Coordinates of C-alpha atoms in Angstrom, one line a residue:
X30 CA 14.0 19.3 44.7
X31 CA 11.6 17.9 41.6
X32 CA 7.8 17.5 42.6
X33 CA 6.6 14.2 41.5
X34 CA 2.8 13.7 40.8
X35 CA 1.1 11.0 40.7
X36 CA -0.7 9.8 37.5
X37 CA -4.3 10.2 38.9
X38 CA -3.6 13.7 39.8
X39 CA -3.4 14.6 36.8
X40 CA -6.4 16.8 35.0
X41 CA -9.1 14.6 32.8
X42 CA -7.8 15.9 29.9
X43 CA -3.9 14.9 29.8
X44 CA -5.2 11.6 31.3
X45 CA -7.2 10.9 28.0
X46 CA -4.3 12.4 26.0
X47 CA -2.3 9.7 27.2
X48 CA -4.7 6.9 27.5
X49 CA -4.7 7.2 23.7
X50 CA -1.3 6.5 23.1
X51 CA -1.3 2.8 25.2
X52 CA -2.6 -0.1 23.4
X53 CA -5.9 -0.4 24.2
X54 CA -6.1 -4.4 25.5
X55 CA -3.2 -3.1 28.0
X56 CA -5.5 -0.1 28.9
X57 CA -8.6 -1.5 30.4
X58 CA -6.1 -4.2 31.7
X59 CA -4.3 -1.8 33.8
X60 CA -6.8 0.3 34.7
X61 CA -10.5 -0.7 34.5
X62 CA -11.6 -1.3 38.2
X63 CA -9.1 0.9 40.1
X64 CA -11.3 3.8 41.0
X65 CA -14.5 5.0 39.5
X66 CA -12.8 8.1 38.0
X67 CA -10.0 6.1 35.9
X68 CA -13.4 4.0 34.8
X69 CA -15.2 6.6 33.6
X70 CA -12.2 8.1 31.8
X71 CA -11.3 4.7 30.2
X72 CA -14.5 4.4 28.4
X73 CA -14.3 8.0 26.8
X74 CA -11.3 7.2 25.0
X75 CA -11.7 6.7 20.9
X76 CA -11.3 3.2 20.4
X77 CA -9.3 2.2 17.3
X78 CA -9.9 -1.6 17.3
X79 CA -7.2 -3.5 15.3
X80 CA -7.4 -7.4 16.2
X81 CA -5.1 -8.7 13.5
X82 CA -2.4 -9.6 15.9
X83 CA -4.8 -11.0 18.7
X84 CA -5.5 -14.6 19.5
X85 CA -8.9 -15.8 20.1
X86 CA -8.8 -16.5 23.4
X87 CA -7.6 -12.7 24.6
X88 CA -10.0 -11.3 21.7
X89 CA -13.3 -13.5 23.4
X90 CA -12.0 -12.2 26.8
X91 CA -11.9 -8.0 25.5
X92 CA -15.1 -8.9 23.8
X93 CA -17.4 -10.8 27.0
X94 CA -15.9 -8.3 29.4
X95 CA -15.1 -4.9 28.3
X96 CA -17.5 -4.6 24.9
X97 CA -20.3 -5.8 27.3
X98 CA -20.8 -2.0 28.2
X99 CA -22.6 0.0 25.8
X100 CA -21.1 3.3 26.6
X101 CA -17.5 1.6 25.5
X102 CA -19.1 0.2 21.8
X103 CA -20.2 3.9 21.2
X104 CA -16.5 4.3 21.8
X105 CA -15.5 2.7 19.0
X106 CA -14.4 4.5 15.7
X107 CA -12.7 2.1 13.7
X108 CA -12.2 -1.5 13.1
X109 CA -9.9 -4.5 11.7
X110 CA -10.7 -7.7 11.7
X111 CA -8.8 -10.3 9.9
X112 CA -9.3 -14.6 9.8
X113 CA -5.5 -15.0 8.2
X114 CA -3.7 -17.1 10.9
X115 CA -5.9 -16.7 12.8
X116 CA -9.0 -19.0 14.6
X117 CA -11.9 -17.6 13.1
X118 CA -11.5 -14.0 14.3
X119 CA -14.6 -12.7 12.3
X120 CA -16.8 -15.1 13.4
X121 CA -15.5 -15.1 17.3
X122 CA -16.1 -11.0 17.2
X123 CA -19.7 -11.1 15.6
X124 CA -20.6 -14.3 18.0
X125 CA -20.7 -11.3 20.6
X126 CA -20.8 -8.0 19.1
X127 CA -23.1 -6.7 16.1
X128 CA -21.9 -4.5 13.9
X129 CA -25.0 -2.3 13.7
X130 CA -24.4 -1.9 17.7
X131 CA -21.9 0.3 17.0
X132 CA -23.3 3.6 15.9
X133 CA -20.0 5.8 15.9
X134 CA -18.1 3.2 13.5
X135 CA -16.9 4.7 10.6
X136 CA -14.0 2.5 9.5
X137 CA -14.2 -1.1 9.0
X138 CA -11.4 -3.1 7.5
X139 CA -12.0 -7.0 7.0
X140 CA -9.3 -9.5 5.2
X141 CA -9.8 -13.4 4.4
X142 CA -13.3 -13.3 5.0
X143 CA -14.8 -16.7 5.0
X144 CA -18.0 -18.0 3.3
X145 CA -19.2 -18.9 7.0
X146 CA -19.2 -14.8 8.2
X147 CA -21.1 -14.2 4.6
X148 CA -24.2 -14.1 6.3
X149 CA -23.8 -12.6 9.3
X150 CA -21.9 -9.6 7.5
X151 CA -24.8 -8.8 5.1
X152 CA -27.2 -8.6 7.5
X153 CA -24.9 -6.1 10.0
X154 CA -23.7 -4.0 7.2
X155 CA -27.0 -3.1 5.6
X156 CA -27.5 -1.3 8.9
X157 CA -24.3 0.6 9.2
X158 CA -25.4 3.6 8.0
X159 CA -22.1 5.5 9.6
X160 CA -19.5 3.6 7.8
X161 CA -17.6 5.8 5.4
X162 CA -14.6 3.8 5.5
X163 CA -14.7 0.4 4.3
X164 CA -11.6 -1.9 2.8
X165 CA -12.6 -5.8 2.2
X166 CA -9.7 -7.8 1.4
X167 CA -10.4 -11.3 0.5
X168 CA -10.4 -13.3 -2.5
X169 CA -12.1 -16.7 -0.6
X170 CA -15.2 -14.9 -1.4
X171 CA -17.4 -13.4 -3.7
X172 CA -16.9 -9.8 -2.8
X173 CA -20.3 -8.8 -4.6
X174 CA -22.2 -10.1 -1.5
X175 CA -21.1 -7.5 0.3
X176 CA -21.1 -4.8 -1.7
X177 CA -24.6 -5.4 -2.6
X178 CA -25.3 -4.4 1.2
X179 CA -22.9 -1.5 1.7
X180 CA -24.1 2.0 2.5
X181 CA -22.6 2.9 -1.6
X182 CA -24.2 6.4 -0.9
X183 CA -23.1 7.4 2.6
X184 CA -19.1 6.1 2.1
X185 CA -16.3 8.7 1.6
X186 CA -13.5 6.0 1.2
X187 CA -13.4 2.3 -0.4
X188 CA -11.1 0.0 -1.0
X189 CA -12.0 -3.5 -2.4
X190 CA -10.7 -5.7 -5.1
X191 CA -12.3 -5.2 -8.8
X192 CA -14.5 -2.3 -10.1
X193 CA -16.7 -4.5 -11.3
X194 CA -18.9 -5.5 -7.9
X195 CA -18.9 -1.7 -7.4
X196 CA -20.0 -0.5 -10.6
X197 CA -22.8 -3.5 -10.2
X198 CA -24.5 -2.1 -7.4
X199 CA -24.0 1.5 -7.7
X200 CA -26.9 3.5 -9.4
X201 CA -26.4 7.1 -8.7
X202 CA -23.2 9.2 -7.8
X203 CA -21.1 8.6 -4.6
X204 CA -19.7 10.9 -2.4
X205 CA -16.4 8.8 -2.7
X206 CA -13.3 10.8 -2.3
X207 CA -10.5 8.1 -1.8
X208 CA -11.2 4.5 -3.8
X209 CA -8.6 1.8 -3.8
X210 CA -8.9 -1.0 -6.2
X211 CA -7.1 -4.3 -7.5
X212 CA -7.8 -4.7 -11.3
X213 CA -9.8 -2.7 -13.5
X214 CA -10.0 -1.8 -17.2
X215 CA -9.5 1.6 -18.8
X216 CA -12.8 1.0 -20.4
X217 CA -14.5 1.1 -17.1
X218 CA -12.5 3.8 -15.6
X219 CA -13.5 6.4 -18.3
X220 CA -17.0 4.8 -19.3
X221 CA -17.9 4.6 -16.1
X222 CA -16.2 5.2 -13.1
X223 CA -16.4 8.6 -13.3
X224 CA -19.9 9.0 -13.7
X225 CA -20.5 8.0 -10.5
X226 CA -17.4 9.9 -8.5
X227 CA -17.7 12.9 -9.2
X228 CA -15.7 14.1 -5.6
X229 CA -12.8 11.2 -6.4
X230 CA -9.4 13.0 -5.3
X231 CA -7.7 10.3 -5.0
X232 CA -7.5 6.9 -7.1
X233 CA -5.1 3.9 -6.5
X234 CA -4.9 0.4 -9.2
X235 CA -3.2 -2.3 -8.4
X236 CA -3.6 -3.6 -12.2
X237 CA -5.2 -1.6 -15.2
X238 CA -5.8 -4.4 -18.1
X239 CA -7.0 -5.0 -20.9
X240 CA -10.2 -7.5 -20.8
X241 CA -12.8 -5.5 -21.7
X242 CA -14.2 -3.8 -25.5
X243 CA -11.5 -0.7 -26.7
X244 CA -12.8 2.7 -26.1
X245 CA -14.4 3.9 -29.6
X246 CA -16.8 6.4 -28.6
X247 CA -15.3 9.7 -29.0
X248 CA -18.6 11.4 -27.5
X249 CA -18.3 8.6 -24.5
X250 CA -14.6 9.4 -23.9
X251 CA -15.1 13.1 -23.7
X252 CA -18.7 13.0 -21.4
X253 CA -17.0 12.5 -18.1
X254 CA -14.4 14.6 -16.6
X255 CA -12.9 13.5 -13.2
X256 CA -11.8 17.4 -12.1
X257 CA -11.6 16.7 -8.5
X258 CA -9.0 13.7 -9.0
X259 CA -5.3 14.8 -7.2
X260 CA -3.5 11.6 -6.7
X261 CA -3.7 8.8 -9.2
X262 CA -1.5 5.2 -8.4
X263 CA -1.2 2.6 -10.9
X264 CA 0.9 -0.5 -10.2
X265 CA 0.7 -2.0 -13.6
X266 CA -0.6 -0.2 -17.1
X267 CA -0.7 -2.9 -19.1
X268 CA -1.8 -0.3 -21.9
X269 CA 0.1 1.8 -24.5
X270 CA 1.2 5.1 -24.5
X271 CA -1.5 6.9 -26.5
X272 CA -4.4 5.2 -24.2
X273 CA -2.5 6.8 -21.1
X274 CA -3.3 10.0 -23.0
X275 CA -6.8 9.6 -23.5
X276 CA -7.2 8.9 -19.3
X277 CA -4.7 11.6 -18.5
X278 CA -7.4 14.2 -21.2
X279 CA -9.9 13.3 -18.5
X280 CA -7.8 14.3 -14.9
X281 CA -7.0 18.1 -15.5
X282 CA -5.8 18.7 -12.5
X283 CA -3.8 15.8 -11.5
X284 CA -1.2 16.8 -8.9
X285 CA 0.7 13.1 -7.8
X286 CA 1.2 10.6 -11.1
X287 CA 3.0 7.5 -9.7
X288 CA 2.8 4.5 -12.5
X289 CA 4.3 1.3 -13.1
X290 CA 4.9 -0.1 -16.5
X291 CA 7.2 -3.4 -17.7
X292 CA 8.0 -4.3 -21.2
X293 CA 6.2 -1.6 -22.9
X294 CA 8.5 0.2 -25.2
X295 CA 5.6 2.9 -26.2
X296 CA 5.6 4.3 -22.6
X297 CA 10.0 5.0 -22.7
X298 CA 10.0 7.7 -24.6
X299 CA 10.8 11.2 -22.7
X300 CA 9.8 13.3 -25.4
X301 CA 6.2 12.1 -25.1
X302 CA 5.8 12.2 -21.5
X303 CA 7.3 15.8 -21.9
X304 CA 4.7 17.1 -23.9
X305 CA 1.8 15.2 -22.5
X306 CA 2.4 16.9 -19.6
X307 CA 3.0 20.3 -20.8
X308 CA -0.1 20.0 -23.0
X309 CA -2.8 17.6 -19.9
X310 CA -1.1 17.9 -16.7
X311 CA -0.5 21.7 -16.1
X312 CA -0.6 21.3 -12.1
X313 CA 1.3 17.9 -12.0
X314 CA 4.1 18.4 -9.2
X315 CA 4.9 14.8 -8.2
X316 CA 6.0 12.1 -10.7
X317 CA 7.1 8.7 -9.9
X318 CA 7.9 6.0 -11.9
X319 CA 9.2 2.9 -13.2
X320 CA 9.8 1.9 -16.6
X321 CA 11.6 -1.7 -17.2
X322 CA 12.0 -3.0 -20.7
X323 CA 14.0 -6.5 -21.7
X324 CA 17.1 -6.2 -23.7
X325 CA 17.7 -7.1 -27.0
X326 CA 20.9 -6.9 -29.2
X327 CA 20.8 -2.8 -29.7
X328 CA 20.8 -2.2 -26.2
X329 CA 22.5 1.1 -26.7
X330 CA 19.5 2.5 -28.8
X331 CA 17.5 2.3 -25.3
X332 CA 20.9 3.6 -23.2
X333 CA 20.4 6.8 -25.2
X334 CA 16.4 7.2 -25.2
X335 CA 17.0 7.0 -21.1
X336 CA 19.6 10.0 -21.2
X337 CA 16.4 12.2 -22.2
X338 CA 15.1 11.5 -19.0
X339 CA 18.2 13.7 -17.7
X340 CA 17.3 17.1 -19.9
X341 CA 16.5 20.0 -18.2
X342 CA 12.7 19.6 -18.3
X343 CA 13.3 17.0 -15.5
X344 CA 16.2 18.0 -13.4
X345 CA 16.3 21.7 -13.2
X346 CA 11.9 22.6 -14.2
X347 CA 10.5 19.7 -12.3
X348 CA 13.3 18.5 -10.4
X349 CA 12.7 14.7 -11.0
X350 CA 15.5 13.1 -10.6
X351 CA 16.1 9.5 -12.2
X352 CA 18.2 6.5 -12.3
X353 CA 19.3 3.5 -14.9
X354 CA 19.7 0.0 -14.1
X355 CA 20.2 -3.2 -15.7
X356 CA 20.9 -6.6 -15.1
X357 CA 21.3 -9.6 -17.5
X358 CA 17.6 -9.7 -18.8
X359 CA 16.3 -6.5 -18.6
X360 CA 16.9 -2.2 -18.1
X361 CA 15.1 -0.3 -15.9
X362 CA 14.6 3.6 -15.4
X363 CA 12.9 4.9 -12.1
X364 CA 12.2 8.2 -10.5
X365 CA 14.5 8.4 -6.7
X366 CA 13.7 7.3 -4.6
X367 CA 12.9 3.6 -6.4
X368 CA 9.3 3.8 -5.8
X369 CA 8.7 0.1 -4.9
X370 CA 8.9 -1.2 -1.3
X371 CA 10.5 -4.4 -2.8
X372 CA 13.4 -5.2 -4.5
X373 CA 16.1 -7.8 -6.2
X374 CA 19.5 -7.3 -6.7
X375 CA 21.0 -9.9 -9.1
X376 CA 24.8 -10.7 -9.0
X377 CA 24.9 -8.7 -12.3
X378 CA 22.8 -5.2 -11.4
X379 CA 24.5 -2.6 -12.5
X380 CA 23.7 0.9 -12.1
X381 CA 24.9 2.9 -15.2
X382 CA 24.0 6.5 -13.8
X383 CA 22.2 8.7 -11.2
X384 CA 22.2 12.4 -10.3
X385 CA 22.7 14.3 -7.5
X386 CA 21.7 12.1 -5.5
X387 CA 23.7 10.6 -2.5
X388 CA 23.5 6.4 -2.8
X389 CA 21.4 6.3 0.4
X390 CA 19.0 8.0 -0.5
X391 CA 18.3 6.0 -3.7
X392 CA 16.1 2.7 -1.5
X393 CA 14.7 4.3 1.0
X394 CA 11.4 3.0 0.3
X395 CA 12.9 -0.3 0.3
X396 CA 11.6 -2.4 3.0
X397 CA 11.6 -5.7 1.3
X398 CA 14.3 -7.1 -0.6
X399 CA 15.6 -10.1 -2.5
X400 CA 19.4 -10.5 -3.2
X401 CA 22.0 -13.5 -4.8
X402 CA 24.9 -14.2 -2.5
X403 CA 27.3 -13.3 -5.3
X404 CA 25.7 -9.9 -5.7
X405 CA 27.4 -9.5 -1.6
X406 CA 31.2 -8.6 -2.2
X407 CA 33.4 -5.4 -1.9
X408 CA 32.4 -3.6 -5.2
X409 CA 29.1 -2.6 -4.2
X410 CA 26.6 0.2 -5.9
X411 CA 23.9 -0.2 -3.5
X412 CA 22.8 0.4 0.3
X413 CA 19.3 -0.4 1.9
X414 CA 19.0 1.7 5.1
X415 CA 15.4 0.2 6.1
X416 CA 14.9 -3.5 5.0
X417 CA 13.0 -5.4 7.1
X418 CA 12.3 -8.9 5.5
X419 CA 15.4 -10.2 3.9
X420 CA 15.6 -13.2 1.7
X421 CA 19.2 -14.8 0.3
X422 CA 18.9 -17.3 -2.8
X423 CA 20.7 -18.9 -5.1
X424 CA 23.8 -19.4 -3.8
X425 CA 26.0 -21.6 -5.9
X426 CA 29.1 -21.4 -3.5
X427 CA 29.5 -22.7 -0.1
X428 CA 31.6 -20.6 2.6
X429 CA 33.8 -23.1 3.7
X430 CA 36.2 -21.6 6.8
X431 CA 35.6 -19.0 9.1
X432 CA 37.1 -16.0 7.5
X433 CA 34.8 -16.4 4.6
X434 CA 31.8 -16.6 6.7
X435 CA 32.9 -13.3 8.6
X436 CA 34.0 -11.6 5.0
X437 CA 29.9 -12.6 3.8
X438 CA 28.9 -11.0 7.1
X439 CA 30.8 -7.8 6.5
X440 CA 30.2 -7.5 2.9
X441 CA 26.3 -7.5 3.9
X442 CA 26.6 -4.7 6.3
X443 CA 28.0 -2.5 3.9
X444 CA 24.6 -2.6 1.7
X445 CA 22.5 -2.9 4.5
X446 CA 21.5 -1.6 7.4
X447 CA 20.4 -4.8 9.9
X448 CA 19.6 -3.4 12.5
X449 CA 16.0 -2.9 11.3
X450 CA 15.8 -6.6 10.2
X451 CA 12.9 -8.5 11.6
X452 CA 12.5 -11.5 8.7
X453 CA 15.2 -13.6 7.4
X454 CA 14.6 -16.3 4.6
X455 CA 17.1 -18.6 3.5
X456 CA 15.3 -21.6 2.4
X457 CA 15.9 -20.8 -1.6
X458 CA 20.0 -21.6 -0.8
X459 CA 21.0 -23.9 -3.4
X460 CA 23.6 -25.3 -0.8
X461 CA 24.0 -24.6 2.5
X462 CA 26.3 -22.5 4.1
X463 CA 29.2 -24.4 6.0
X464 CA 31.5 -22.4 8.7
X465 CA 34.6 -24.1 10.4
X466 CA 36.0 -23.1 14.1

């Protein structure tokens, strides 16, 4: 016969092990006040805060009568706090708790920020002298408020919107490792940036533009050498080809490249990337992109440039593996799997070629996607295994009887799996979709 034991018979330490895995509101829900040991275990657990998904009422609740103990704030290690649809979250959570109360937090996360929690925030974050973590996403406010006030010396990670509000208040180098930013310029990248992270191993940009002076200075360009940088992410270069070079001259020992680039012709071309490589990157091991470009009349010029994409440098040295498509307006090449978490499929996406690749392993990264009713029939290319927000537009036919509705139906399990579907949008239909008994 099995011996059952009862949860408080269990040792301390696999009672904290599991206390870690339960959500922490349900935690002190179910156990605070049972017996003094379960207390005292309770409030030894790390506390990850995340609030985004908590209304006001259960967050003033956790707030007047479990943060109330000092020994749970030292508890806590990381927070997220968030005002998007929600009742003034910021401003309920400060209205109780100070930041600089909590002298073990590291992380702090903070999105839609209002002007109102300005205050409050620059006087709490001045004295957080622990924080090495801290993301600020919120374009309702002037984000150089807050920066102004940050520990800049003590933080290891930082993710915020432009370069510009960091390179403002920043006056000696960081001990950043992992920065995270929306928009910047090369300019400011090379100039600058890396004068002041010199332990940077890993840089993500939403958007690199142009709107700042050109980079003349060849004594400027050369000075600063980011050597600790593994990882670099760019979601748009909205640069050309030989500028990517000069950046790439100042990351030796780059090991992750993924990049973004649409409509720029000078960033296509295989035989560059082949030598740039060779020549800067010597320790690169992970390349992703995306290249799209529009079509013009000699469409086949840029059908042929792709198919160097496919020599042995990429497939059989590297083992990069990529993939053409193209729909009426445009071609696109991208490294597999497609790198993008969203996606459309037109009614006229093609794809022209792929490697050894099976077709479900081409979106796996997919969790968004966008698709025409007419692109859903039997002749289908594509399957999304892990979509979770779909949205169906532009229909120009209606499903008029039954059998067509269950023929749409079975059509879109074939190039998707729904079972992982949590959002469905069809408010773009053009007409709506009629079934008859």
């Amino acid at each position: 016969m099995m011996n059952i034991s009862k949860f408080e018979n269990l040792p301390n330490e696999l009672i904290i092990e599991c206390l870690e895995y339960l959500y922490i509101f349900d935690t002190f829900h179910s156990f605070n006040g049972l017996n003094d040991r379960l207390d005292k275990l309770i409030r030894t657990v790390p506390l990850h805060l995340n609030f985004i998904l908590v209304n006001k009422k259960r967050l003033e609740h956790f707030c007047q009568h479990t943060l109330l103990y000092p020994e749970i704030r030292e508890q806590i290690y990381s927070l997220r706090l968030s005002n998007e649809n929600r009742c003034d979250q910021i401003e309920t959570f400060l209205a109780h708790i100070s930041l600089n109360t909590l002298n073990n937090l590291h992380t702090l996360i903070l999105t839609h920020i209002e002007k109102e929690n300005l205050i409050q925030l620059k006087s709490m974050l001045s004295l957080s002298i622990n924080l090495f973590y801290f993301k600020l996403i919120s374009s309702q406010i002037d984000e150089d408020e807050l920066i102004a006030v940050l520990p800049l010396s003590k933080l290891e990670k930082l993710s915020i919107l432009s370069l510009r509000s960091f390179l403002l208040y920043i006056q000696q180098p960081t001990k950043i490792k992992y920065l995270t930013l929306f928009n910047c310029s090369l300019e400011q990248i090379i100039c600058k940036l890396f004068s002041y992270v010199p332990f940077l191993k890993y840089l993500n940009i939403s958007y690199v533009s142009k709107y700042n002076r050109s980079i003349k200075d060849i004594d400027i360009i050369n000075k600063y050498k980011c050597i600790n940088l593994q990882t670099l992410i760019i979601g748009e270069f909205i640069y050309n080809f030989e500028d990517f070079v000069i950046l790439v001259k100042q990351i030796p020992n780059l090991k992750s490249l993924t990049i973004s680039i649409n409509y720029n012709k000078t960033m296509i071309n295989a035989l560059n990337w082949e030598h740039l490589i060779e020549s800067s990157l010597p320790y690169l091991n992970i390349f992703k992109f995306k290249f799209s470009f529009k079509k013009i009349y000699n469409n086949e010029t840029y059908f042929e440039q792709m198919m160097f994409f496919q020599r042995k440098f990429w497939i059989e040295q590297h083992h990069w593996y990529t993939q053409l498509i193209s729909n009426q307006y445009s071609i696109c090449i991208y490294t597999i799997p497609y790198l993008l978490n969203t996606f459309k499929l037109e009614s006229d996406t093609v794809i022209h070629y792929n490697t050894i690749f099976t077709m479900s392993n081409l979106f796996d990264d997919i969790t968004h996607l966008t698709l025409t009713v007419q692109s859903i029939n039997e002749k289908y290319q594509f399957y999304f295994p892990n979509i979770i927000s779909l949205t169906l537009i532009n229909s120009n036919d209606v499903l008029n009887n039954f059998s067509e509705h269950i023929d749409f139906i079975q059509y879109l399990k074939m190039i998707i799996n729904l079972s992982n579907l949590k959002h469905l949008d069809i408010s773009k239909y053009k007409k709506i979709i009629l079934s008859e008994s």
